[in-house]
């Protein structure tokens, strides 16, 4: 068999000693010590060179896939999606799948609400960028912040709650990270407090924002959907809003409903403007 391991994660990389079969390491940096050693030994590695995913074995490049042909990565700007793509390519390589099939799959896959609900689903809303994700731990939050910082936007807003079954320090850490990356924070209490007292999670999230470098506005709202609607009402063209959803299916359905309303508004507005122009022409 073949194990596919992330060389950039020391804990994962050490799992190689427990793998009875071969190992393919992946990491964006091919000069990573684990990658460099594995590559020097002629074993399989997957890394990023320029703007392409590169598969190498025996010191020779076996395959290159341009990141611009992997929409999931947004031309390589979303680092955690680049890692996901590298891992997928390594797994497909281990299964000896035809490279044309691998390329086609990477080119056609989109991380949307249908294929990967709650996993960095990106929408356009009245000229603004809207992202829905089910990230509820500091590592996920850090990855999301890095992704958002790679996306052009003016003001940034975030809608967030916290899972009550996490450690106090983990809940605080989430907003400590977010406070340096977002201008406005909307805190909401999710449906299930998971053993926490009413308002306890919101208090911990506020504590994490105590020394925020960027956040200038914080608001608490009871109810996930009301929090989403509040953010959407404030969102302006060119801005970005990250919504950390709790009830994945229900929240995505709610967002879809708001997007549908906008799509209905556009032709209605265009028709109204057309009527005004006709009236003006008639008056002239």
CSV table of C-alpha atoms in Angstrom, one decimal:
chain,number,residue,atom,x,y,z
A,1,UNK,CA,0.0,0.0,0.0
A,2,UNK,CA,0.8,3.7,-0.1
A,3,UNK,CA,0.4,6.3,2.7
A,4,UNK,CA,0.0,10.0,1.7
A,5,UNK,CA,1.4,12.2,4.5
A,6,UNK,CA,1.8,15.9,5.0
A,7,UNK,CA,5.5,16.6,5.4
A,8,UNK,CA,4.9,20.1,6.7
A,9,UNK,CA,3.1,18.7,9.8
A,10,UNK,CA,5.7,17.1,12.1
A,11,UNK,CA,3.1,14.9,13.8
A,12,UNK,CA,1.8,13.6,10.6
A,13,UNK,CA,5.2,13.2,9.0
A,14,UNK,CA,6.3,10.9,12.0
A,15,UNK,CA,3.4,8.6,11.1
A,16,UNK,CA,5.6,7.2,8.4
A,17,UNK,CA,7.3,4.8,10.9
A,18,UNK,CA,3.9,3.2,11.5
A,19,UNK,CA,3.2,2.7,7.8
A,20,UNK,CA,4.1,-0.8,6.6
A,21,UNK,CA,3.9,0.2,2.9
A,22,UNK,CA,5.5,3.0,0.9
A,23,UNK,CA,5.0,6.7,1.6
A,24,UNK,CA,4.3,9.7,-0.6
A,25,UNK,CA,5.0,13.0,1.1
A,26,UNK,CA,3.5,16.3,0.1
A,27,UNK,CA,4.3,19.9,1.0
A,28,UNK,CA,4.3,23.2,-0.8
A,29,UNK,CA,8.1,23.6,-0.1
A,30,UNK,CA,10.1,20.9,-1.7
A,31,UNK,CA,13.1,22.0,0.4
A,32,UNK,CA,11.3,21.0,3.6
A,33,UNK,CA,13.8,18.6,5.3
A,34,UNK,CA,11.4,15.7,5.3
A,35,UNK,CA,10.6,16.3,1.6
A,36,UNK,CA,14.3,16.8,0.6
A,37,UNK,CA,15.4,13.6,2.3
A,38,UNK,CA,12.5,11.6,0.8
A,39,UNK,CA,13.2,13.0,-2.7
A,40,UNK,CA,17.0,12.3,-2.4
A,41,UNK,CA,16.1,8.7,-1.7
A,42,UNK,CA,14.2,8.5,-5.0
A,43,UNK,CA,10.8,8.2,-3.3
A,44,UNK,CA,7.6,9.9,-4.3
A,45,UNK,CA,7.0,13.6,-3.4
A,46,UNK,CA,4.4,16.1,-4.4
A,47,UNK,CA,5.2,19.8,-4.1
A,48,UNK,CA,4.7,23.3,-5.6
A,49,UNK,CA,7.1,24.7,-8.2
A,50,UNK,CA,6.3,28.1,-9.6
A,51,UNK,CA,2.5,27.9,-10.1
A,52,UNK,CA,2.2,24.1,-10.6
A,53,UNK,CA,1.7,21.0,-8.6
A,54,UNK,CA,4.7,18.8,-9.3
A,55,UNK,CA,4.9,15.0,-8.8
A,56,UNK,CA,8.4,13.6,-8.7
A,57,UNK,CA,9.9,10.2,-8.2
A,58,UNK,CA,13.5,8.9,-8.5
A,59,UNK,CA,14.6,12.5,-8.8
A,60,UNK,CA,12.6,12.9,-12.0
A,61,UNK,CA,9.4,15.0,-12.6
A,62,UNK,CA,6.6,12.6,-13.4
A,63,UNK,CA,3.7,15.1,-13.8
A,64,UNK,CA,3.0,18.9,-13.5
A,65,UNK,CA,-0.5,20.4,-13.1
A,66,UNK,CA,-0.8,24.2,-13.3
A,67,UNK,CA,-2.7,25.6,-10.3
A,68,UNK,CA,-4.7,27.8,-12.7
A,69,UNK,CA,-6.3,24.5,-13.8
A,70,UNK,CA,-7.4,23.7,-10.2
A,71,UNK,CA,-10.2,26.2,-9.5
A,72,UNK,CA,-10.5,25.0,-5.9
A,73,UNK,CA,-7.2,26.8,-5.1
A,74,UNK,CA,-8.1,30.1,-6.8
A,75,UNK,CA,-4.9,30.0,-8.8
A,76,UNK,CA,-2.9,28.9,-5.8
A,77,UNK,CA,-4.0,31.8,-3.5
A,78,UNK,CA,-5.9,29.6,-1.0
A,79,UNK,CA,-3.1,27.7,0.7
A,80,UNK,CA,-5.2,25.0,2.5
A,81,UNK,CA,-6.9,24.2,-0.7
A,82,UNK,CA,-3.5,23.8,-2.4
A,83,UNK,CA,-2.6,21.3,0.3
A,84,UNK,CA,-5.9,19.5,-0.3
A,85,UNK,CA,-5.2,19.3,-4.0
A,86,UNK,CA,-1.7,18.0,-3.5
A,87,UNK,CA,-3.0,15.3,-1.2
A,88,UNK,CA,-5.6,14.3,-3.7
A,89,UNK,CA,-3.1,14.2,-6.5
A,90,UNK,CA,-0.8,12.0,-4.4
A,91,UNK,CA,-3.6,9.6,-3.6
A,92,UNK,CA,-4.7,9.4,-7.2
A,93,UNK,CA,-1.1,8.7,-8.2
A,94,UNK,CA,-0.9,5.9,-5.6
A,95,UNK,CA,-4.0,4.4,-7.2
A,96,UNK,CA,-2.4,4.6,-10.7
A,97,UNK,CA,-5.3,6.6,-12.1
A,98,UNK,CA,-4.9,8.0,-15.6
A,99,UNK,CA,-3.4,11.5,-15.4
A,100,UNK,CA,-5.9,12.8,-17.9
A,101,UNK,CA,-8.7,11.7,-15.5
A,102,UNK,CA,-6.9,13.4,-12.5
A,103,UNK,CA,-6.5,16.6,-14.4
A,104,UNK,CA,-10.1,16.6,-15.5
A,105,UNK,CA,-11.3,16.0,-12.0
A,106,UNK,CA,-9.2,18.8,-10.5
A,107,UNK,CA,-10.4,21.2,-13.2
A,108,UNK,CA,-14.1,20.4,-12.7
A,109,UNK,CA,-14.3,20.1,-8.9
A,110,UNK,CA,-15.7,23.1,-7.1
A,111,UNK,CA,-16.0,23.6,-3.3
A,112,UNK,CA,-19.6,24.8,-3.3
A,113,UNK,CA,-22.6,24.2,-1.1
A,114,UNK,CA,-23.5,21.1,-3.1
A,115,UNK,CA,-20.2,19.3,-3.3
A,116,UNK,CA,-18.6,20.3,0.0
A,117,UNK,CA,-21.2,22.1,2.2
A,118,UNK,CA,-19.6,24.3,4.8
A,119,UNK,CA,-16.1,24.0,3.4
A,120,UNK,CA,-15.1,27.4,2.2
A,121,UNK,CA,-18.2,28.0,0.1
A,122,UNK,CA,-17.8,31.3,-1.8
A,123,UNK,CA,-20.7,33.4,-3.1
A,124,UNK,CA,-21.1,36.8,-4.7
A,125,UNK,CA,-23.7,39.0,-3.0
A,126,UNK,CA,-24.5,42.4,-4.3
A,127,UNK,CA,-21.0,43.0,-5.5
A,128,UNK,CA,-19.5,41.7,-2.2
A,129,UNK,CA,-17.8,38.4,-1.4
A,130,UNK,CA,-19.5,36.0,1.0
A,131,UNK,CA,-17.9,32.9,2.4
A,132,UNK,CA,-19.5,30.2,4.5
A,133,UNK,CA,-17.4,27.8,6.5
A,134,UNK,CA,-17.8,25.4,9.4
A,135,UNK,CA,-14.5,26.2,11.1
A,136,UNK,CA,-14.6,25.9,14.9
A,137,UNK,CA,-11.0,25.6,16.1
A,138,UNK,CA,-7.9,27.8,16.1
A,139,UNK,CA,-6.1,25.9,13.4
A,140,UNK,CA,-9.1,26.2,11.1
A,141,UNK,CA,-9.5,29.9,11.9
A,142,UNK,CA,-5.9,30.6,11.1
A,143,UNK,CA,-6.2,28.8,7.8
A,144,UNK,CA,-9.3,30.8,6.9
A,145,UNK,CA,-7.7,34.1,7.8
A,146,UNK,CA,-4.7,33.3,5.5
A,147,UNK,CA,-7.2,32.5,2.7
A,148,UNK,CA,-9.2,35.6,3.3
A,149,UNK,CA,-6.1,37.8,3.3
A,150,UNK,CA,-5.3,36.5,-0.2
A,151,UNK,CA,-8.6,37.7,-1.5
A,152,UNK,CA,-9.0,41.4,-2.5
A,153,UNK,CA,-11.5,43.2,-0.4
A,154,UNK,CA,-12.1,46.5,1.4
A,155,UNK,CA,-13.8,46.2,4.7
A,156,UNK,CA,-13.9,42.7,6.2
A,157,UNK,CA,-16.7,41.4,8.4
A,158,UNK,CA,-17.1,38.1,10.2
A,159,UNK,CA,-20.0,36.3,11.8
A,160,UNK,CA,-19.0,33.8,14.4
A,161,UNK,CA,-20.1,31.7,17.3
A,162,UNK,CA,-18.2,29.1,19.4
A,163,UNK,CA,-18.7,25.5,20.2
A,164,UNK,CA,-19.3,25.1,23.9
A,165,UNK,CA,-17.6,21.8,24.2
A,166,UNK,CA,-14.2,23.3,23.3
A,167,UNK,CA,-11.7,24.5,25.9
A,168,UNK,CA,-12.0,28.1,27.1
A,169,UNK,CA,-8.5,28.9,25.7
A,170,UNK,CA,-9.5,27.5,22.3
A,171,UNK,CA,-12.7,29.6,22.1
A,172,UNK,CA,-10.7,32.8,23.1
A,173,UNK,CA,-7.9,32.0,20.6
A,174,UNK,CA,-10.4,32.0,17.7
A,175,UNK,CA,-11.3,35.6,18.2
A,176,UNK,CA,-7.7,36.6,19.1
A,177,UNK,CA,-6.8,35.5,15.6
A,178,UNK,CA,-9.8,37.1,14.0
A,179,UNK,CA,-9.4,40.4,15.8
A,180,UNK,CA,-6.3,41.2,13.8
A,181,UNK,CA,-7.9,40.4,10.4
A,182,UNK,CA,-11.5,41.7,10.5
A,183,UNK,CA,-12.9,45.2,10.9
A,184,UNK,CA,-16.3,44.1,12.3
A,185,UNK,CA,-17.2,41.1,14.3
A,186,UNK,CA,-20.8,39.8,14.8
A,187,UNK,CA,-21.0,37.3,17.6
A,188,UNK,CA,-24.0,35.0,17.8
A,189,UNK,CA,-25.0,32.3,20.3
A,190,UNK,CA,-25.6,29.1,18.4
A,191,UNK,CA,-28.5,26.7,18.8
A,192,UNK,CA,-26.8,24.3,21.2
A,193,UNK,CA,-24.5,25.6,24.0
A,194,UNK,CA,-23.1,22.1,24.6
A,195,UNK,CA,-23.1,22.3,28.4
A,196,UNK,CA,-22.3,26.0,28.7
A,197,UNK,CA,-24.4,28.6,30.6
A,198,UNK,CA,-26.3,31.1,28.6
A,199,UNK,CA,-24.0,33.8,27.2
A,200,UNK,CA,-20.8,32.0,28.5
A,201,UNK,CA,-19.4,31.3,25.0
A,202,UNK,CA,-20.1,34.9,23.8
A,203,UNK,CA,-18.2,36.1,26.9
A,204,UNK,CA,-15.2,34.0,26.0
A,205,UNK,CA,-15.3,35.2,22.4
A,206,UNK,CA,-15.4,38.8,23.6
A,207,UNK,CA,-12.4,38.2,25.8
A,208,UNK,CA,-10.4,37.0,22.8
A,209,UNK,CA,-11.1,40.4,21.1
A,210,UNK,CA,-9.8,42.4,24.1
A,211,UNK,CA,-6.5,43.3,22.3
A,212,UNK,CA,-7.7,43.2,18.7
A,213,UNK,CA,-5.5,45.2,16.3
A,214,UNK,CA,-8.0,45.6,13.5
A,215,UNK,CA,-11.5,45.0,14.9
A,216,UNK,CA,-13.3,48.3,15.7
A,217,UNK,CA,-16.9,47.1,16.0
A,218,UNK,CA,-18.3,44.1,17.9
A,219,UNK,CA,-22.0,43.2,18.3
A,220,UNK,CA,-23.8,40.3,20.0
A,221,UNK,CA,-26.9,38.8,18.3
A,222,UNK,CA,-29.0,35.9,19.5
A,223,UNK,CA,-29.8,33.6,16.7
A,224,UNK,CA,-27.6,32.4,13.7
A,225,UNK,CA,-30.0,33.4,11.0
A,226,UNK,CA,-30.6,36.9,12.4
A,227,UNK,CA,-26.8,37.3,12.7
A,228,UNK,CA,-26.4,36.3,9.0
A,229,UNK,CA,-29.1,38.8,7.9
A,230,UNK,CA,-27.6,41.6,10.0
A,231,UNK,CA,-24.3,41.1,8.2
A,232,UNK,CA,-25.8,40.9,4.8
A,233,UNK,CA,-27.7,44.1,5.4
A,234,UNK,CA,-24.5,45.9,6.1
A,235,UNK,CA,-22.4,44.4,3.4
A,236,UNK,CA,-21.4,46.8,0.7
A,237,UNK,CA,-19.9,46.2,-2.8
A,238,UNK,CA,-16.2,45.3,-2.7
A,239,UNK,CA,-16.4,44.1,0.9
A,240,UNK,CA,-16.0,40.6,2.3
A,241,UNK,CA,-17.9,38.7,4.9
A,242,UNK,CA,-16.9,35.3,6.4
A,243,UNK,CA,-19.8,33.5,8.1
A,244,UNK,CA,-18.8,30.6,10.4
A,245,UNK,CA,-21.9,28.6,10.3
A,246,UNK,CA,-23.2,26.3,13.0
A,247,UNK,CA,-26.3,24.6,11.5
A,248,UNK,CA,-24.6,23.8,8.2
A,249,UNK,CA,-27.6,22.7,6.0
A,250,UNK,CA,-30.0,25.2,7.5
A,251,UNK,CA,-27.6,28.1,7.4
A,252,UNK,CA,-26.6,27.3,3.8
A,253,UNK,CA,-30.3,27.1,2.8
A,254,UNK,CA,-30.9,30.5,4.5
A,255,UNK,CA,-28.0,32.0,2.6
A,256,UNK,CA,-29.3,30.5,-0.7
A,257,UNK,CA,-32.6,32.1,0.0
A,258,UNK,CA,-31.1,35.5,0.4
A,259,UNK,CA,-29.1,35.0,-2.8
A,260,UNK,CA,-32.2,34.0,-4.6
A,261,UNK,CA,-33.9,37.2,-3.4
A,262,UNK,CA,-31.1,39.3,-4.9
A,263,UNK,CA,-31.3,37.4,-8.3
A,264,UNK,CA,-35.1,38.3,-8.3
A,265,UNK,CA,-34.4,41.9,-7.4
A,266,UNK,CA,-32.0,42.5,-10.4
A,267,UNK,CA,-34.4,41.9,-13.3
A,268,UNK,CA,-37.2,43.7,-11.4
A,269,UNK,CA,-34.9,46.7,-10.8
A,270,UNK,CA,-33.8,46.6,-14.5
A,271,UNK,CA,-37.4,46.5,-15.6
A,272,UNK,CA,-38.3,49.5,-13.4
A,273,UNK,CA,-35.4,51.5,-14.7
A,274,UNK,CA,-36.5,50.7,-18.2
A,275,UNK,CA,-40.0,52.0,-17.5
A,276,UNK,CA,-38.5,55.2,-16.1
A,277,UNK,CA,-36.5,55.7,-19.3
A,278,UNK,CA,-39.5,55.1,-21.4
A,279,UNK,CA,-41.6,57.6,-19.4
A,280,UNK,CA,-38.8,60.2,-19.7
A,281,UNK,CA,-38.6,59.6,-23.5
A,282,UNK,CA,-42.4,60.0,-23.7
A,283,UNK,CA,-42.3,63.2,-21.7
A,284,UNK,CA,-39.6,64.6,-24.0
